[in-house]
């Protein structure tokens, strides 16, 4: 496949800007940067011998963000498992043998991959529904699976952690790229390496299709938590679903001192308590700055 000089230069400029945003999202100690590159074993994850109970009758499926892997749930998953949940997760969206990163493939393909994974869980665990917790791109895969594939009726609770429900301007990088007429020329190269990237732009055909006719699914209890310091999903309120009956919460309304940005949402005990409350409202605790003391 050949690319024009304008597409290469445009992609380079967009990629440089994107990389700057992603780098700013990483903690100073570099822990998050290793998440996508190092394989870790989360004890108890994907255990088909796990016993469902009356208190926790559905498996919980964790769906990671773009560029990350299932190992990004290393903080959330062990606590969910300790509390008696049967927890499952996969690394989806690998593309063109690019090592160490998930969430790169076309989102429709990743949604089907997630759906196949969930169908296997349903069969092996002998249940009809799961609960889904999705971070960023992981917060829209099940929505697409439910709406356009074979996922209808198979998800009870869907919890989005900084989900990209209505797309992103990527801290206005998209707006800037369009203004300088390098956005469209860059797309062929991005589509060759990581087709999901352009699909998550707020004006993309994919985002329009995802939300056509409403941004919720019948029979699913939807909830979302977002951070005002999000630099990846911007404006941050695009994380929220607009339909009636959705629980949309800003992290800083639960704990004003939370500085978590996009990637670090899955390292927040306040966010984890919010997730636990959505999965089982009967045992809910107030999610606040002290949540880490009780988990």
Short mmCIF file of C-alpha atoms in Angstrom, two decimals:
data_model
loop_
_atom_site.label_atom_id
_atom_site.label_comp_id
_atom_site.label_asym_id
_atom_site.label_seq_id
_atom_site.Cartn_x
_atom_site.Cartn_y
_atom_site.Cartn_z
CA UNK A 1 0.00 0.00 0.00
CA UNK A 2 1.35 3.42 -0.99
CA UNK A 3 0.72 6.66 0.90
CA UNK A 4 0.98 10.20 -0.39
CA UNK A 5 3.51 12.59 1.07
CA UNK A 6 0.68 14.72 2.46
CA UNK A 7 -0.84 11.72 4.25
CA UNK A 8 2.52 10.79 5.79
CA UNK A 9 3.32 14.33 6.91
CA UNK A 10 -0.21 14.88 8.17
CA UNK A 11 -0.23 11.62 10.07
CA UNK A 12 3.15 12.44 11.58
CA UNK A 13 1.84 15.78 12.85
CA UNK A 14 -1.36 14.25 14.25
CA UNK A 15 0.56 11.35 15.77
CA UNK A 16 3.01 13.74 17.45
CA UNK A 17 0.14 15.70 18.98
CA UNK A 18 -1.64 12.51 20.00
CA UNK A 19 1.54 11.17 21.58
CA UNK A 20 1.90 14.36 23.59
CA UNK A 21 -1.59 13.90 25.01
CA UNK A 22 -0.99 10.22 25.78
CA UNK A 23 2.34 10.97 27.44
CA UNK A 24 0.71 13.56 29.65
CA UNK A 25 -1.77 10.92 30.71
CA UNK A 26 0.93 8.70 32.18
CA UNK A 27 1.98 8.97 35.83
CA UNK A 28 5.42 10.26 36.62
CA UNK A 29 6.56 6.91 38.01
CA UNK A 30 5.81 5.31 34.65
CA UNK A 31 3.59 2.55 36.05
CA UNK A 32 0.80 3.01 33.51
CA UNK A 33 3.25 3.02 30.61
CA UNK A 34 4.26 -0.54 31.42
CA UNK A 35 0.71 -1.80 31.56
CA UNK A 36 0.41 -2.31 27.82
CA UNK A 37 3.88 -3.76 27.40
CA UNK A 38 4.22 -6.26 30.22
CA UNK A 39 2.09 -9.35 30.60
CA UNK A 40 0.85 -9.85 34.15
CA UNK A 41 -1.22 -12.59 35.64
CA UNK A 42 -4.28 -11.41 37.57
CA UNK A 43 -5.01 -14.22 39.98
CA UNK A 44 -8.57 -15.48 39.79
CA UNK A 45 -9.39 -13.82 36.46
CA UNK A 46 -11.18 -15.93 33.83
CA UNK A 47 -11.85 -18.72 36.29
CA UNK A 48 -14.68 -20.78 34.82
CA UNK A 49 -14.76 -22.76 38.03
CA UNK A 50 -15.89 -19.67 39.95
CA UNK A 51 -19.23 -20.15 41.67
CA UNK A 52 -21.95 -17.59 41.08
CA UNK A 53 -24.08 -16.79 44.11
CA UNK A 54 -27.41 -15.18 44.92
CA UNK A 55 -25.47 -12.07 45.95
CA UNK A 56 -23.44 -12.05 42.71
CA UNK A 57 -25.49 -13.94 40.14
CA UNK A 58 -23.80 -12.63 36.98
CA UNK A 59 -20.22 -12.74 35.73
CA UNK A 60 -18.50 -9.35 35.50
CA UNK A 61 -16.65 -8.64 32.25
CA UNK A 62 -13.89 -6.01 32.27
CA UNK A 63 -13.11 -4.30 28.95
CA UNK A 64 -9.93 -2.23 28.72
CA UNK A 65 -9.13 1.06 26.95
CA UNK A 66 -7.43 1.77 23.62
CA UNK A 67 -3.71 0.87 23.58
CA UNK A 68 -4.03 -1.02 26.87
CA UNK A 69 -4.63 -4.70 27.64
CA UNK A 70 -6.57 -6.77 30.16
CA UNK A 71 -3.69 -6.20 32.59
CA UNK A 72 -4.80 -2.59 33.06
CA UNK A 73 -7.42 -3.99 35.46
CA UNK A 74 -4.75 -5.12 37.93
CA UNK A 75 -6.17 -2.76 40.62
CA UNK A 76 -9.89 -3.37 40.08
CA UNK A 77 -10.03 -7.08 39.28
CA UNK A 78 -8.45 -8.49 42.48
CA UNK A 79 -10.82 -6.50 44.69
CA UNK A 80 -13.87 -7.56 42.68
CA UNK A 81 -12.72 -11.17 42.92
CA UNK A 82 -12.08 -10.84 46.66
CA UNK A 83 -15.61 -9.54 47.10
CA UNK A 84 -17.01 -12.69 45.53
CA UNK A 85 -17.53 -11.71 41.91
CA UNK A 86 -16.69 -14.04 39.04
CA UNK A 87 -14.54 -11.74 36.92
CA UNK A 88 -13.51 -12.12 33.30
CA UNK A 89 -11.50 -10.05 30.87
CA UNK A 90 -9.76 -10.20 27.53
CA UNK A 91 -7.31 -8.23 25.45
CA UNK A 92 -9.28 -7.27 22.36
CA UNK A 93 -8.48 -5.43 19.16
CA UNK A 94 -4.93 -6.55 18.39
CA UNK A 95 -4.04 -5.51 14.86
CA UNK A 96 -1.44 -6.40 12.24
CA UNK A 97 0.68 -8.27 14.80
CA UNK A 98 1.58 -5.00 16.55
CA UNK A 99 2.86 -6.35 19.88
CA UNK A 100 1.77 -5.26 23.33
CA UNK A 101 -1.25 -3.13 22.50
CA UNK A 102 -4.99 -3.75 22.29
CA UNK A 103 -7.88 -1.71 20.98
CA UNK A 104 -6.33 -0.94 17.59
CA UNK A 105 -8.60 -2.95 15.28
CA UNK A 106 -11.84 -1.65 13.72
CA UNK A 107 -14.30 -1.20 16.57
CA UNK A 108 -16.92 -3.38 14.85
CA UNK A 109 -14.42 -6.25 14.86
CA UNK A 110 -13.52 -5.67 18.51
CA UNK A 111 -17.22 -5.60 19.43
CA UNK A 112 -17.66 -8.97 17.75
CA UNK A 113 -14.57 -10.28 19.54
CA UNK A 114 -16.01 -9.14 22.87
CA UNK A 115 -19.37 -10.67 21.97
CA UNK A 116 -17.80 -14.03 21.18
CA UNK A 117 -15.96 -13.90 24.51
CA UNK A 118 -19.15 -13.08 26.42
CA UNK A 119 -21.11 -15.80 24.64
CA UNK A 120 -18.47 -18.29 25.77
CA UNK A 121 -18.83 -17.05 29.35
CA UNK A 122 -22.61 -17.34 29.19
CA UNK A 123 -22.38 -20.92 27.95
CA UNK A 124 -19.69 -22.12 30.34
CA UNK A 125 -21.16 -20.36 33.38
CA UNK A 126 -24.71 -21.43 32.45
CA UNK A 127 -26.21 -17.94 32.72
CA UNK A 128 -28.10 -15.64 30.38
CA UNK A 129 -26.61 -12.26 31.32
CA UNK A 130 -23.37 -10.60 32.36
CA UNK A 131 -22.45 -7.21 33.79
CA UNK A 132 -19.92 -5.16 31.81
CA UNK A 133 -17.43 -2.58 33.10
CA UNK A 134 -15.70 -0.76 30.24
CA UNK A 135 -12.93 1.85 30.21
CA UNK A 136 -12.72 4.37 27.34
CA UNK A 137 -13.21 2.45 24.04
CA UNK A 138 -14.04 -0.53 26.25
CA UNK A 139 -17.12 1.42 27.34
CA UNK A 140 -18.72 1.31 23.88
CA UNK A 141 -17.93 -2.18 22.56
CA UNK A 142 -20.78 -3.89 24.39
CA UNK A 143 -23.12 -1.08 23.37
CA UNK A 144 -22.36 -1.81 19.70
CA UNK A 145 -22.62 -5.57 20.27
CA UNK A 146 -26.03 -5.16 21.91
CA UNK A 147 -27.36 -2.76 19.29
CA UNK A 148 -26.06 -4.23 16.03
CA UNK A 149 -24.83 -7.78 16.65
CA UNK A 150 -26.20 -10.57 18.86
CA UNK A 151 -25.87 -8.97 22.30
CA UNK A 152 -29.48 -7.91 22.93
CA UNK A 153 -30.71 -9.11 26.30
CA UNK A 154 -27.30 -10.43 27.37
CA UNK A 155 -26.12 -7.48 29.50
CA UNK A 156 -27.82 -6.40 32.73
CA UNK A 157 -25.56 -3.63 34.09
CA UNK A 158 -23.22 -1.59 31.89
CA UNK A 159 -20.78 0.67 33.72
CA UNK A 160 -18.63 3.10 31.74
CA UNK A 161 -15.37 4.42 33.17
CA UNK A 162 -14.49 7.51 31.12
CA UNK A 163 -16.27 5.85 28.18
CA UNK A 164 -16.06 7.42 24.75
CA UNK A 165 -19.85 7.37 24.29
CA UNK A 166 -20.09 10.44 22.08
CA UNK A 167 -16.59 10.53 20.66
CA UNK A 168 -13.74 12.94 21.28
CA UNK A 169 -11.90 15.97 19.93
CA UNK A 170 -8.77 14.64 21.68
CA UNK A 171 -8.04 17.89 23.51
CA UNK A 172 -8.96 19.77 20.31
CA UNK A 173 -6.22 18.04 18.33
CA UNK A 174 -8.92 16.91 15.90
CA UNK A 175 -10.24 20.45 15.57
CA UNK A 176 -6.73 21.77 14.98
CA UNK A 177 -5.94 19.02 12.42
CA UNK A 178 -9.09 19.82 10.48
CA UNK A 179 -8.34 23.54 10.52
CA UNK A 180 -4.88 22.93 9.06
CA UNK A 181 -6.32 20.45 6.54
CA UNK A 182 -4.20 17.52 7.69
CA UNK A 183 -6.98 15.48 9.33
CA UNK A 184 -8.39 13.83 6.20
CA UNK A 185 -5.01 13.26 4.49
CA UNK A 186 -3.75 11.53 7.63
CA UNK A 187 -6.60 9.03 7.86
CA UNK A 188 -5.33 6.41 5.38
CA UNK A 189 -2.12 5.93 7.33
CA UNK A 190 -3.92 5.76 10.66
CA UNK A 191 -6.45 3.32 9.20
CA UNK A 192 -3.54 1.15 8.10
CA UNK A 193 -2.01 1.05 11.59
CA UNK A 194 -4.93 1.54 13.99
CA UNK A 195 -8.38 1.86 12.39
CA UNK A 196 -10.12 2.44 15.72
CA UNK A 197 -8.48 5.84 16.23
CA UNK A 198 -10.45 7.79 13.64
CA UNK A 199 -13.64 5.90 14.51
CA UNK A 200 -13.60 7.49 17.96
CA UNK A 201 -13.59 11.08 16.70
CA UNK A 202 -16.80 12.86 17.70
CA UNK A 203 -17.89 13.42 14.08
CA UNK A 204 -17.09 9.91 12.81
CA UNK A 205 -19.61 7.72 11.03
CA UNK A 206 -19.08 5.09 13.71
CA UNK A 207 -20.03 7.40 16.58
CA UNK A 208 -23.06 8.61 14.64
CA UNK A 209 -24.17 5.02 14.03
CA UNK A 210 -23.52 4.00 17.64
CA UNK A 211 -25.87 6.70 18.96
CA UNK A 212 -28.46 6.70 16.18
CA UNK A 213 -31.93 6.37 17.64
CA UNK A 214 -30.70 6.77 21.22
CA UNK A 215 -27.59 6.04 23.24
CA UNK A 216 -28.97 3.37 25.59
CA UNK A 217 -30.24 -0.18 25.17
CA UNK A 218 -33.57 -1.50 26.38
CA UNK A 219 -33.29 -3.61 29.53
CA UNK A 220 -29.76 -2.44 30.35
CA UNK A 221 -28.99 -0.34 33.43
CA UNK A 222 -26.45 2.21 32.22
CA UNK A 223 -24.09 4.26 34.39
CA UNK A 224 -20.96 6.29 33.71
CA UNK A 225 -18.26 8.05 35.68
CA UNK A 226 -16.02 10.71 34.11
CA UNK A 227 -13.25 13.04 35.22
CA UNK A 228 -13.04 16.73 34.52
CA UNK A 229 -9.30 16.24 33.95
CA UNK A 230 -9.80 13.90 31.01
CA UNK A 231 -7.46 14.85 28.17
CA UNK A 232 -8.30 11.90 25.93
CA UNK A 233 -12.11 11.99 25.86
CA UNK A 234 -12.89 15.66 25.37
CA UNK A 235 -14.98 17.52 26.18
CA UNK A 236 -15.18 15.25 29.21
CA UNK A 237 -18.98 15.41 29.33
CA UNK A 238 -19.10 13.41 26.08
CA UNK A 239 -18.48 10.41 28.33
CA UNK A 240 -22.08 10.69 29.49
CA UNK A 241 -25.11 9.11 27.86
CA UNK A 242 -27.94 11.54 27.23
CA UNK A 243 -30.98 9.28 27.42
CA UNK A 244 -33.30 9.21 30.42
CA UNK A 245 -32.58 6.84 33.26
CA UNK A 246 -28.77 6.89 32.99
CA UNK A 247 -26.61 7.52 36.06
CA UNK A 248 -23.89 10.00 35.04
CA UNK A 249 -21.40 11.09 37.70
CA UNK A 250 -18.32 13.32 37.70
CA UNK A 251 -15.50 11.89 39.81
CA UNK A 252 -14.73 15.26 41.39
CA UNK A 253 -18.32 15.48 42.68
CA UNK A 254 -17.55 12.37 44.74
CA UNK A 255 -14.07 13.46 45.79
CA UNK A 256 -13.09 17.04 45.00
CA UNK A 257 -9.42 16.21 45.46
CA UNK A 258 -9.31 13.47 42.83
CA UNK A 259 -6.85 14.50 40.11
CA UNK A 260 -7.20 11.30 38.08
CA UNK A 261 -7.12 11.84 34.34
CA UNK A 262 -8.21 9.39 31.65
CA UNK A 263 -5.82 6.46 32.06
CA UNK A 264 -5.66 6.67 35.85
CA UNK A 265 -9.41 6.27 36.29
CA UNK A 266 -8.85 2.51 36.62
CA UNK A 267 -6.45 3.14 39.50
CA UNK A 268 -8.93 5.15 41.58
CA UNK A 269 -10.54 3.58 44.64
CA UNK A 270 -13.29 6.21 44.41
CA UNK A 271 -14.09 5.03 40.89
CA UNK A 272 -13.94 1.41 42.03
CA UNK A 273 -16.45 2.09 44.82
CA UNK A 274 -18.74 3.74 42.26
CA UNK A 275 -18.45 0.64 40.08
CA UNK A 276 -19.22 -1.66 43.02
CA UNK A 277 -22.27 0.44 43.86
CA UNK A 278 -23.60 0.05 40.30
CA UNK A 279 -23.01 -3.69 40.26
CA UNK A 280 -24.80 -4.23 43.58
CA UNK A 281 -26.81 -1.25 44.87
CA UNK A 282 -27.99 -3.31 47.88
CA UNK A 283 -24.50 -3.17 49.42
CA UNK A 284 -23.59 0.33 48.23
CA UNK A 285 -21.24 2.51 50.26
CA UNK A 286 -20.80 6.21 49.69
CA UNK A 287 -18.08 6.75 47.12
CA UNK A 288 -15.87 9.57 48.39
CA UNK A 289 -12.29 10.56 49.18
CA UNK A 290 -12.14 7.92 51.94
CA UNK A 291 -13.28 5.01 49.77
CA UNK A 292 -9.80 3.50 49.71
CA UNK A 293 -10.00 2.81 53.44
CA UNK A 294 -12.87 0.36 52.98
CA UNK A 295 -11.75 -1.65 49.96
#
